[in-house]
Short mmCIF file of C-alpha atoms in Angstrom, two decimals:
data_model
loop_
_atom_site.label_atom_id
_atom_site.label_comp_id
_atom_site.label_asym_id
_atom_site.label_seq_id
_atom_site.Cartn_x
_atom_site.Cartn_y
_atom_site.Cartn_z
CA UNK Y 1 -27.03 12.38 6.70
CA UNK Y 2 -24.89 10.10 4.60
CA UNK Y 3 -22.26 12.79 4.02
CA UNK Y 4 -20.60 14.75 6.82
CA UNK Y 5 -20.67 18.44 5.92
CA UNK Y 6 -19.87 19.40 9.53
CA UNK Y 7 -16.39 17.93 9.20
CA UNK Y 8 -13.57 20.48 9.49
CA UNK Y 9 -11.16 20.07 6.57
CA UNK Y 10 -7.84 21.80 7.20
CA UNK Y 11 -6.98 23.48 3.90
CA UNK Y 12 -4.01 25.53 5.08
CA UNK Y 13 -0.74 24.60 3.41
CA UNK Y 14 -2.51 23.07 0.40
CA UNK Y 15 -1.86 26.07 -1.90
CA UNK Y 16 -5.50 27.02 -1.42
CA UNK Y 17 -6.23 30.42 -2.96
CA UNK Y 18 -8.87 30.91 -0.29
CA UNK Y 19 -6.98 29.74 2.80
CA UNK Y 20 -3.36 30.44 1.89
CA UNK Y 21 -4.02 33.88 0.43
CA UNK Y 22 -3.24 35.35 3.84
CA UNK Y 23 -0.40 34.07 6.01
CA UNK Y 24 -2.11 34.86 9.33
CA UNK Y 25 -2.96 31.45 10.87
CA UNK Y 26 -5.95 33.00 12.67
CA UNK Y 27 -7.53 34.45 9.53
CA UNK Y 28 -11.00 33.12 8.71
CA UNK Y 29 -11.62 33.39 4.95
CA UNK Y 30 -15.26 33.57 3.92
CA UNK Y 31 -14.74 35.33 0.60
CA UNK Y 32 -13.86 33.55 -2.66
CA UNK Y 33 -16.57 31.22 -3.97
CA UNK Y 34 -15.33 27.73 -3.27
CA UNK Y 35 -16.60 25.38 -0.61
CA UNK Y 36 -14.83 23.97 2.43
CA UNK Y 37 -16.46 20.57 1.96
CA UNK Y 38 -14.82 17.56 0.38
CA UNK Y 39 -16.38 16.84 -2.97
CA UNK Y 40 -18.60 13.84 -3.66
CA UNK Y 41 -16.88 10.52 -2.89
CA UNK Y 42 -17.72 9.22 -6.37
CA UNK Y 43 -15.61 12.05 -7.81
CA UNK Y 44 -12.71 11.38 -5.44
CA UNK Y 45 -12.80 7.69 -6.31
CA UNK Y 46 -12.85 8.39 -10.04
CA UNK Y 47 -9.89 10.74 -9.71
CA UNK Y 48 -7.94 8.26 -7.57
CA UNK Y 49 -8.44 5.62 -10.22
CA UNK Y 50 -7.17 8.01 -12.89
CA UNK Y 51 -4.14 9.00 -10.77
CA UNK Y 52 -3.24 5.32 -10.36
CA UNK Y 53 -2.54 5.18 -14.09
CA UNK Y 54 0.47 7.39 -13.43
CA UNK Y 55 0.56 9.08 -16.84
CA UNK Y 56 -0.89 12.54 -17.35
CA UNK Y 57 -0.48 13.40 -21.02
CA UNK Y 58 -2.81 15.37 -23.25
CA UNK Y 59 -6.37 14.19 -22.88
CA UNK Y 60 -9.03 13.23 -25.39
CA UNK Y 61 -12.56 14.20 -24.38
CA UNK Y 62 -14.58 10.98 -24.83
CA UNK Y 63 -18.17 10.36 -25.83
CA UNK Y 64 -18.98 9.60 -22.18
CA UNK Y 65 -18.26 13.23 -21.31
CA UNK Y 66 -20.82 14.62 -23.75
CA UNK Y 67 -23.34 11.97 -22.73
CA UNK Y 68 -22.90 12.85 -19.06
CA UNK Y 69 -23.38 16.60 -19.61
CA UNK Y 70 -26.34 16.37 -21.98
CA UNK Y 71 -27.94 13.58 -19.94
CA UNK Y 72 -27.69 15.56 -16.71
CA UNK Y 73 -29.35 18.68 -18.12
CA UNK Y 74 -32.08 16.68 -19.83
CA UNK Y 75 -32.90 14.69 -16.70
CA UNK Y 76 -32.42 17.31 -14.00
CA UNK Y 77 -33.47 20.49 -15.80
CA UNK Y 78 -35.58 19.37 -18.75
CA UNK Y 79 -33.22 21.00 -21.24
CA UNK Y 80 -32.27 18.80 -24.17
CA UNK Y 81 -29.38 19.94 -26.33
CA UNK Y 82 -27.07 18.26 -28.80
CA UNK Y 83 -23.47 17.42 -28.06
CA UNK Y 84 -22.68 19.18 -31.33
CA UNK Y 85 -23.66 22.48 -29.70
CA UNK Y 86 -21.01 22.07 -26.98
CA UNK Y 87 -17.54 23.56 -26.77
CA UNK Y 88 -15.37 22.62 -23.79
CA UNK Y 89 -12.68 24.81 -22.23
CA UNK Y 90 -11.01 25.41 -18.83
CA UNK Y 91 -13.57 27.69 -17.18
CA UNK Y 92 -16.58 29.97 -17.42
CA UNK Y 93 -14.50 33.17 -17.30
CA UNK Y 94 -12.38 32.10 -20.31
CA UNK Y 95 -15.70 31.15 -21.92
CA UNK Y 96 -17.14 34.62 -21.39
CA UNK Y 97 -14.00 36.22 -22.80
CA UNK Y 98 -14.04 33.99 -25.87
CA UNK Y 99 -17.72 34.65 -26.56
CA UNK Y 100 -17.26 38.41 -26.25
CA UNK Y 101 -14.25 38.27 -28.56
CA UNK Y 102 -16.24 36.24 -31.07
CA UNK Y 103 -19.41 38.33 -31.11
CA UNK Y 104 -18.18 41.91 -30.74
CA UNK Y 105 -15.73 44.41 -32.15
CA UNK Y 106 -13.62 46.70 -29.97
CA UNK Y 107 -15.75 49.67 -28.99
CA UNK Y 108 -19.00 47.70 -28.87
CA UNK Y 109 -21.03 47.77 -25.66
CA UNK Y 110 -21.91 44.86 -23.37
CA UNK Y 111 -24.69 45.17 -20.79
CA UNK Y 112 -24.57 43.76 -17.26
CA UNK Y 113 -26.99 43.91 -14.33
CA UNK Y 114 -25.16 45.31 -11.34
CA UNK Y 115 -24.26 44.42 -8.66
CA UNK Y 116 -22.81 41.43 -10.48
CA UNK Y 117 -19.87 39.01 -10.59
CA UNK Y 118 -16.75 41.12 -10.94
CA UNK Y 119 -15.06 39.07 -13.68
CA UNK Y 120 -17.78 40.17 -16.09
CA UNK Y 121 -16.18 43.61 -16.01
CA UNK Y 122 -12.66 42.39 -16.80
CA UNK Y 123 -13.85 40.08 -19.60
CA UNK Y 124 -15.61 43.02 -21.25
CA UNK Y 125 -12.73 45.47 -20.84
CA UNK Y 126 -10.09 42.96 -21.94
CA UNK Y 127 -11.86 42.65 -25.27
CA UNK Y 128 -11.90 46.41 -25.79
CA UNK Y 129 -15.62 46.76 -25.16
CA UNK Y 130 -17.56 49.24 -23.06
CA UNK Y 131 -19.55 48.23 -19.98
CA UNK Y 132 -23.18 49.35 -19.81
CA UNK Y 133 -24.94 48.83 -16.50
CA UNK Y 134 -28.64 48.25 -16.03
CA UNK Y 135 -28.75 48.15 -12.22
CA UNK Y 136 -31.05 45.74 -10.46
CA UNK Y 137 -33.64 47.38 -8.20
CA UNK Y 138 -33.45 46.56 -4.53
CA UNK Y 139 -36.94 46.09 -3.15
CA UNK Y 140 -36.93 45.24 0.53
CA UNK Y 141 -34.58 42.30 0.99
CA UNK Y 142 -34.52 41.17 -2.62
CA UNK Y 143 -33.71 42.43 -6.10
CA UNK Y 144 -35.81 42.84 -9.23
CA UNK Y 145 -34.96 43.56 -12.85
CA UNK Y 146 -35.71 47.11 -13.98
CA UNK Y 147 -37.26 46.17 -17.32
CA UNK Y 148 -37.84 49.76 -18.41
CA UNK Y 149 -34.17 50.56 -17.90
CA UNK Y 150 -33.15 47.29 -19.57
CA UNK Y 151 -35.26 48.14 -22.63
CA UNK Y 152 -33.87 51.65 -22.79
CA UNK Y 153 -30.24 50.53 -22.46
CA UNK Y 154 -30.48 47.66 -24.96
CA UNK Y 155 -32.15 49.92 -27.55
CA UNK Y 156 -28.76 51.59 -27.97
CA UNK Y 157 -27.47 50.08 -31.26
CA UNK Y 158 -23.99 49.98 -29.74
CA UNK Y 159 -25.09 47.35 -27.23
CA UNK Y 160 -24.41 43.97 -28.84
CA UNK Y 161 -24.47 41.58 -25.88
CA UNK Y 162 -26.03 41.18 -22.47
CA UNK Y 163 -24.44 38.96 -19.82
CA UNK Y 164 -27.16 37.38 -17.71
CA UNK Y 165 -26.17 35.84 -14.37
CA UNK Y 166 -28.66 32.99 -13.82
CA UNK Y 167 -28.78 32.36 -10.83
CA UNK Y 168 -27.46 35.76 -9.89
CA UNK Y 169 -24.24 36.37 -7.98
CA UNK Y 170 -24.24 38.23 -5.57
CA UNK Y 171 -27.95 39.15 -5.40
CA UNK Y 172 -28.98 35.54 -4.72
CA UNK Y 173 -31.86 35.59 -7.20
CA UNK Y 174 -33.03 32.58 -9.18
CA UNK Y 175 -34.79 34.23 -12.09
CA UNK Y 176 -38.33 33.05 -12.76
CA UNK Y 177 -39.58 31.96 -16.18
CA UNK Y 178 -41.58 35.19 -16.40
CA UNK Y 179 -38.50 37.32 -15.67
CA UNK Y 180 -36.46 35.39 -18.22
CA UNK Y 181 -39.21 35.78 -20.83
CA UNK Y 182 -39.35 39.56 -20.38
CA UNK Y 183 -35.55 39.79 -20.50
CA UNK Y 184 -35.30 37.68 -23.64
CA UNK Y 185 -38.10 39.49 -25.43
CA UNK Y 186 -36.43 42.83 -24.78
CA UNK Y 187 -33.05 41.60 -25.98
CA UNK Y 188 -34.41 39.92 -29.11
CA UNK Y 189 -36.44 43.03 -29.98
CA UNK Y 190 -33.30 45.13 -29.68
CA UNK Y 191 -31.06 42.63 -31.51
CA UNK Y 192 -28.95 41.89 -28.42
CA UNK Y 193 -27.50 38.42 -27.92
CA UNK Y 194 -27.71 37.03 -24.38
CA UNK Y 195 -24.73 35.29 -22.79
CA UNK Y 196 -26.17 33.35 -19.87
CA UNK Y 197 -23.70 32.46 -17.14
CA UNK Y 198 -25.36 29.51 -15.40
CA UNK Y 199 -22.45 28.18 -13.34
CA UNK Y 200 -24.54 28.30 -10.12
CA UNK Y 201 -27.51 26.50 -11.69
CA UNK Y 202 -27.42 23.48 -9.35
CA UNK Y 203 -27.30 25.60 -6.19
CA UNK Y 204 -31.01 26.41 -5.89
CA UNK Y 205 -33.06 26.19 -2.69
CA UNK Y 206 -36.53 24.64 -2.23
CA UNK Y 207 -39.34 26.86 -3.45
CA UNK Y 208 -37.29 28.12 -6.38
CA UNK Y 209 -36.53 26.53 -9.73
CA UNK Y 210 -33.65 27.17 -12.10
CA UNK Y 211 -34.69 27.55 -15.73
CA UNK Y 212 -31.98 27.50 -18.42
CA UNK Y 213 -32.42 30.71 -20.41
CA UNK Y 214 -32.05 28.87 -23.72
CA UNK Y 215 -34.79 26.40 -22.78
CA UNK Y 216 -37.54 29.04 -22.59
CA UNK Y 217 -38.20 28.98 -26.35
CA UNK Y 218 -36.56 28.22 -29.69
CA UNK Y 219 -36.09 31.95 -30.26
CA UNK Y 220 -34.27 32.30 -26.95
CA UNK Y 221 -32.07 29.33 -27.87
CA UNK Y 222 -31.16 30.92 -31.21
CA UNK Y 223 -30.39 34.33 -29.69
CA UNK Y 224 -28.24 33.17 -26.78
CA UNK Y 225 -25.09 31.37 -25.72
CA UNK Y 226 -24.96 29.50 -22.39
CA UNK Y 227 -22.02 28.84 -20.09
CA UNK Y 228 -22.26 25.84 -17.74
CA UNK Y 229 -19.92 23.91 -15.45
CA UNK Y 230 -20.08 21.37 -12.60
CA UNK Y 231 -17.37 23.22 -10.71
CA UNK Y 232 -19.36 25.34 -8.22
CA UNK Y 233 -21.90 22.69 -7.30
CA UNK Y 234 -19.35 19.90 -6.80
CA UNK Y 235 -16.47 22.03 -5.44
CA UNK Y 236 -14.04 21.16 -8.22
CA UNK Y 237 -13.18 24.65 -9.51
CA UNK Y 238 -9.46 23.88 -9.44
CA UNK Y 239 -9.95 21.11 -12.00
CA UNK Y 240 -10.65 23.78 -14.65
CA UNK Y 241 -13.54 22.55 -16.79
CA UNK Y 242 -16.57 24.25 -18.35
CA UNK Y 243 -18.79 24.14 -21.43
CA UNK Y 244 -20.30 26.61 -23.85
CA UNK Y 245 -23.61 25.64 -25.43
CA UNK Y 246 -24.30 27.49 -28.69
CA UNK Y 247 -27.06 26.43 -31.08
CA UNK Y 248 -26.16 28.56 -34.11
CA UNK Y 249 -23.37 26.83 -36.10
CA UNK Y 250 -21.92 30.10 -37.37
CA UNK Y 251 -21.84 31.59 -33.87
CA UNK Y 252 -20.30 28.36 -32.59
CA UNK Y 253 -17.64 28.49 -35.30
CA UNK Y 254 -16.71 32.05 -34.36
CA UNK Y 255 -16.55 31.17 -30.66
CA UNK Y 256 -14.41 28.12 -31.39
CA UNK Y 257 -12.00 30.33 -33.29
CA UNK Y 258 -11.85 32.79 -30.37
CA UNK Y 259 -11.19 29.92 -27.95
CA UNK Y 260 -8.20 28.93 -30.05
CA UNK Y 261 -7.01 32.51 -30.47
CA UNK Y 262 -7.14 32.88 -26.67
CA UNK Y 263 -5.35 29.50 -26.42
CA UNK Y 264 -7.83 28.03 -23.94
CA UNK Y 265 -8.85 25.10 -26.12
CA UNK Y 266 -7.40 22.29 -23.98
CA UNK Y 267 -8.63 20.81 -20.70
CA UNK Y 268 -6.96 18.49 -18.22
CA UNK Y 269 -7.89 14.83 -17.72
CA UNK Y 270 -9.05 15.36 -14.14
CA UNK Y 271 -11.69 17.90 -15.12
CA UNK Y 272 -13.10 15.49 -17.69
CA UNK Y 273 -13.13 12.53 -15.28
CA UNK Y 274 -14.69 14.59 -12.48
CA UNK Y 275 -17.45 15.92 -14.72
CA UNK Y 276 -18.43 12.43 -15.85
CA UNK Y 277 -18.49 11.15 -12.26
CA UNK Y 278 -20.43 14.18 -10.96
CA UNK Y 279 -23.15 14.10 -13.58
CA UNK Y 280 -23.50 10.31 -13.67
CA UNK Y 281 -23.34 9.49 -9.96
CA UNK Y 282 -23.19 12.67 -7.88
CA UNK Y 283 -26.84 13.66 -7.55
CA UNK Y 284 -27.37 12.10 -4.13
CA UNK Y 285 -24.41 14.03 -2.70
CA UNK Y 286 -25.64 17.25 -4.33
CA UNK Y 287 -29.12 16.90 -2.83
CA UNK Y 288 -27.68 16.51 0.67
CA UNK Y 289 -25.35 19.46 0.07
CA UNK Y 290 -28.32 21.65 -0.83
CA UNK Y 291 -30.11 20.69 2.39
CA UNK Y 292 -27.04 21.59 4.40
CA UNK Y 293 -26.55 24.93 2.63
CA UNK Y 294 -30.20 25.84 3.14
CA UNK Y 295 -29.88 25.05 6.85
CA UNK Y 296 -26.72 27.16 6.96
CA UNK Y 297 -28.56 30.08 5.41
CA UNK Y 298 -31.49 29.72 7.81
CA UNK Y 299 -29.02 29.66 10.71
CA UNK Y 300 -27.25 32.73 9.28
CA UNK Y 301 -30.55 34.63 9.06
CA UNK Y 302 -31.54 33.64 12.58
CA UNK Y 303 -28.20 34.80 14.00
CA UNK Y 304 -28.49 38.14 12.22
CA UNK Y 305 -32.10 38.62 13.30
CA UNK Y 306 -31.17 38.04 16.94
CA UNK Y 307 -27.73 39.64 17.06
CA UNK Y 308 -27.30 41.92 14.04
CA UNK Y 309 -30.74 43.44 13.39
CA UNK Y 310 -29.22 46.55 11.78
CA UNK Y 311 -27.51 44.47 9.09
CA UNK Y 312 -30.22 43.27 6.66
CA UNK Y 313 -29.50 40.11 4.70
CA UNK Y 314 -30.79 39.78 1.15
CA UNK Y 315 -33.06 36.78 0.54
CA UNK Y 316 -31.03 33.88 -0.80
CA UNK Y 317 -32.82 31.81 -3.44
CA UNK Y 318 -29.71 30.23 -4.91
CA UNK Y 319 -25.89 30.10 -4.65
CA UNK Y 320 -24.14 29.96 -1.27
CA UNK Y 321 -23.19 33.66 -1.31
CA UNK Y 322 -24.97 35.89 1.19
CA UNK Y 323 -25.29 39.62 0.45
CA UNK Y 324 -25.34 41.67 3.66
CA UNK Y 325 -26.17 45.37 3.97
CA UNK Y 326 -23.46 46.82 6.23
CA UNK Y 327 -24.25 50.48 5.60
CA UNK Y 328 -25.13 50.88 9.28
CA UNK Y 329 -21.38 51.04 10.00
CA UNK Y 330 -20.87 54.05 7.71
CA UNK Y 331 -17.60 52.58 6.43
CA UNK Y 332 -16.93 52.35 2.65
CA UNK Y 333 -16.95 48.72 1.57
CA UNK Y 334 -13.34 48.70 0.37
CA UNK Y 335 -12.15 49.98 3.74
CA UNK Y 336 -14.50 47.70 5.65
CA UNK Y 337 -13.00 44.63 4.02
CA UNK Y 338 -9.53 45.67 5.12
CA UNK Y 339 -10.60 46.62 8.65
CA UNK Y 340 -12.39 43.29 9.13
CA UNK Y 341 -9.23 41.50 8.00
CA UNK Y 342 -7.04 43.55 10.33
CA UNK Y 343 -9.25 43.76 13.42
CA UNK Y 344 -11.58 40.73 13.26
CA UNK Y 345 -9.37 38.40 11.22
CA UNK Y 346 -12.41 37.84 9.02
CA UNK Y 347 -12.08 37.99 5.24
CA UNK Y 348 -15.21 38.90 3.28
CA UNK Y 349 -15.69 40.39 -0.21
CA UNK Y 350 -16.30 44.13 -0.35
CA UNK Y 351 -19.46 45.07 -2.22
CA UNK Y 352 -18.12 47.59 -4.73
CA UNK Y 353 -16.07 44.96 -6.54
CA UNK Y 354 -19.47 43.98 -7.99
CA UNK Y 355 -20.22 47.51 -9.17
CA UNK Y 356 -21.04 50.86 -7.62
CA UNK Y 357 -24.41 49.49 -6.50
CA UNK Y 358 -22.55 47.23 -4.08
CA UNK Y 359 -21.44 50.10 -1.88
CA UNK Y 360 -22.30 49.40 1.74
CA UNK Y 361 -22.55 45.64 1.20
CA UNK Y 362 -20.33 42.67 1.98
CA UNK Y 363 -20.53 39.20 0.42
CA UNK Y 364 -20.27 36.13 2.65
CA UNK Y 365 -19.45 32.59 1.51
CA UNK Y 366 -21.44 30.24 3.78
CA UNK Y 367 -20.37 26.98 2.07
CA UNK Y 368 -18.49 25.80 5.12
CA UNK Y 369 -19.15 23.75 8.27
CA UNK Y 370 -21.81 25.46 10.38
CA UNK Y 371 -19.43 25.92 13.32
CA UNK Y 372 -17.06 27.86 11.04
CA UNK Y 373 -19.88 30.05 9.76
CA UNK Y 374 -21.01 30.85 13.29
CA UNK Y 375 -17.45 31.74 14.26
CA UNK Y 376 -17.35 34.19 11.35
CA UNK Y 377 -20.63 35.73 12.43
CA UNK Y 378 -19.41 36.06 16.01
CA UNK Y 379 -16.28 37.84 14.84
CA UNK Y 380 -18.36 40.20 12.73
CA UNK Y 381 -20.72 40.92 15.63
CA UNK Y 382 -17.84 41.78 17.96
CA UNK Y 383 -16.40 44.11 15.32
CA UNK Y 384 -19.79 45.73 14.65
CA UNK Y 385 -20.51 46.15 18.36
CA UNK Y 386 -17.21 47.96 18.89
CA UNK Y 387 -17.81 50.26 15.93
CA UNK Y 388 -21.41 51.13 16.67
CA UNK Y 389 -20.71 51.70 20.37
CA UNK Y 390 -17.86 54.09 19.62
CA UNK Y 391 -19.89 56.23 17.20
#
């Protein structure tokens, strides 16, 4: 391979949220969703060139930025949208909060499909809205949408928005066109606007295809708002950049006002430069990354099949976040996270942070060199062996 994803990059002492969040030098963090790979060389080179200028004042977002974003989605995903529909801001979570502020009143309800990314909950609550859950159905080692429940929940006139996670974190699903169609038809029929969080859209494995929700039909475009960013796919989350795509000019105006009310209307020059470099010249790196991540997942599954057969792993269609059923241990997820940290020096995400349906599960981040992933699995196996033997 042209790029070395097996390389160990020492991130301790770099103010890394992931690696410096615990002072124990032996701790192995496989929790928060950033990767332990260096980003694409074209991005590093573009940033080095910008740093060489030596002045870091307020930035103007140039035409090249809009051309890079719209060109990427048209070429790679067949979704053509106008630059006029775009609003930039520092991240997808601020985007979600601004959209909810713009399109709801305090006391309104916002639907989510649990287990789901935990920041959805805080964005809803922080805007004075009520969370409504339409839990996904676990069928074997995958998840499906419960369309009957979704229809019933969205028929409540108090439900104004649905946040769709596409691809889904932590369930690992890449929703099919048919699933998106059914979801959109239900929401449109019940006058519910869809906010589609598509930050993981580039991280899709062979045999599965990401479809932008808004690209399914003109009606879906008009009844939705989409959040996108290059940050997960290119490991540049710390550069703080994202985009909202909203077709309706009145909706866009309201969101723009909320962005300014929340004072998240400015971005830094490095996020702009990195986005342009990623979307214009980063595709080759991304393709090799996806091959490596898929091989990591296959290796993860093989290890579990041979050494941890009582710990089912949910099928991973997209993202680099593996959802493992740890109910065999009989330890509540919150406690299991802490005991793994204390006894195995392994840091995973406990399942209930993604909703009550996450009880018994742990989320693994496998976007790391394969040797590191295998070390994490070995630590987990030793911990599990001790616990199951002593029961």
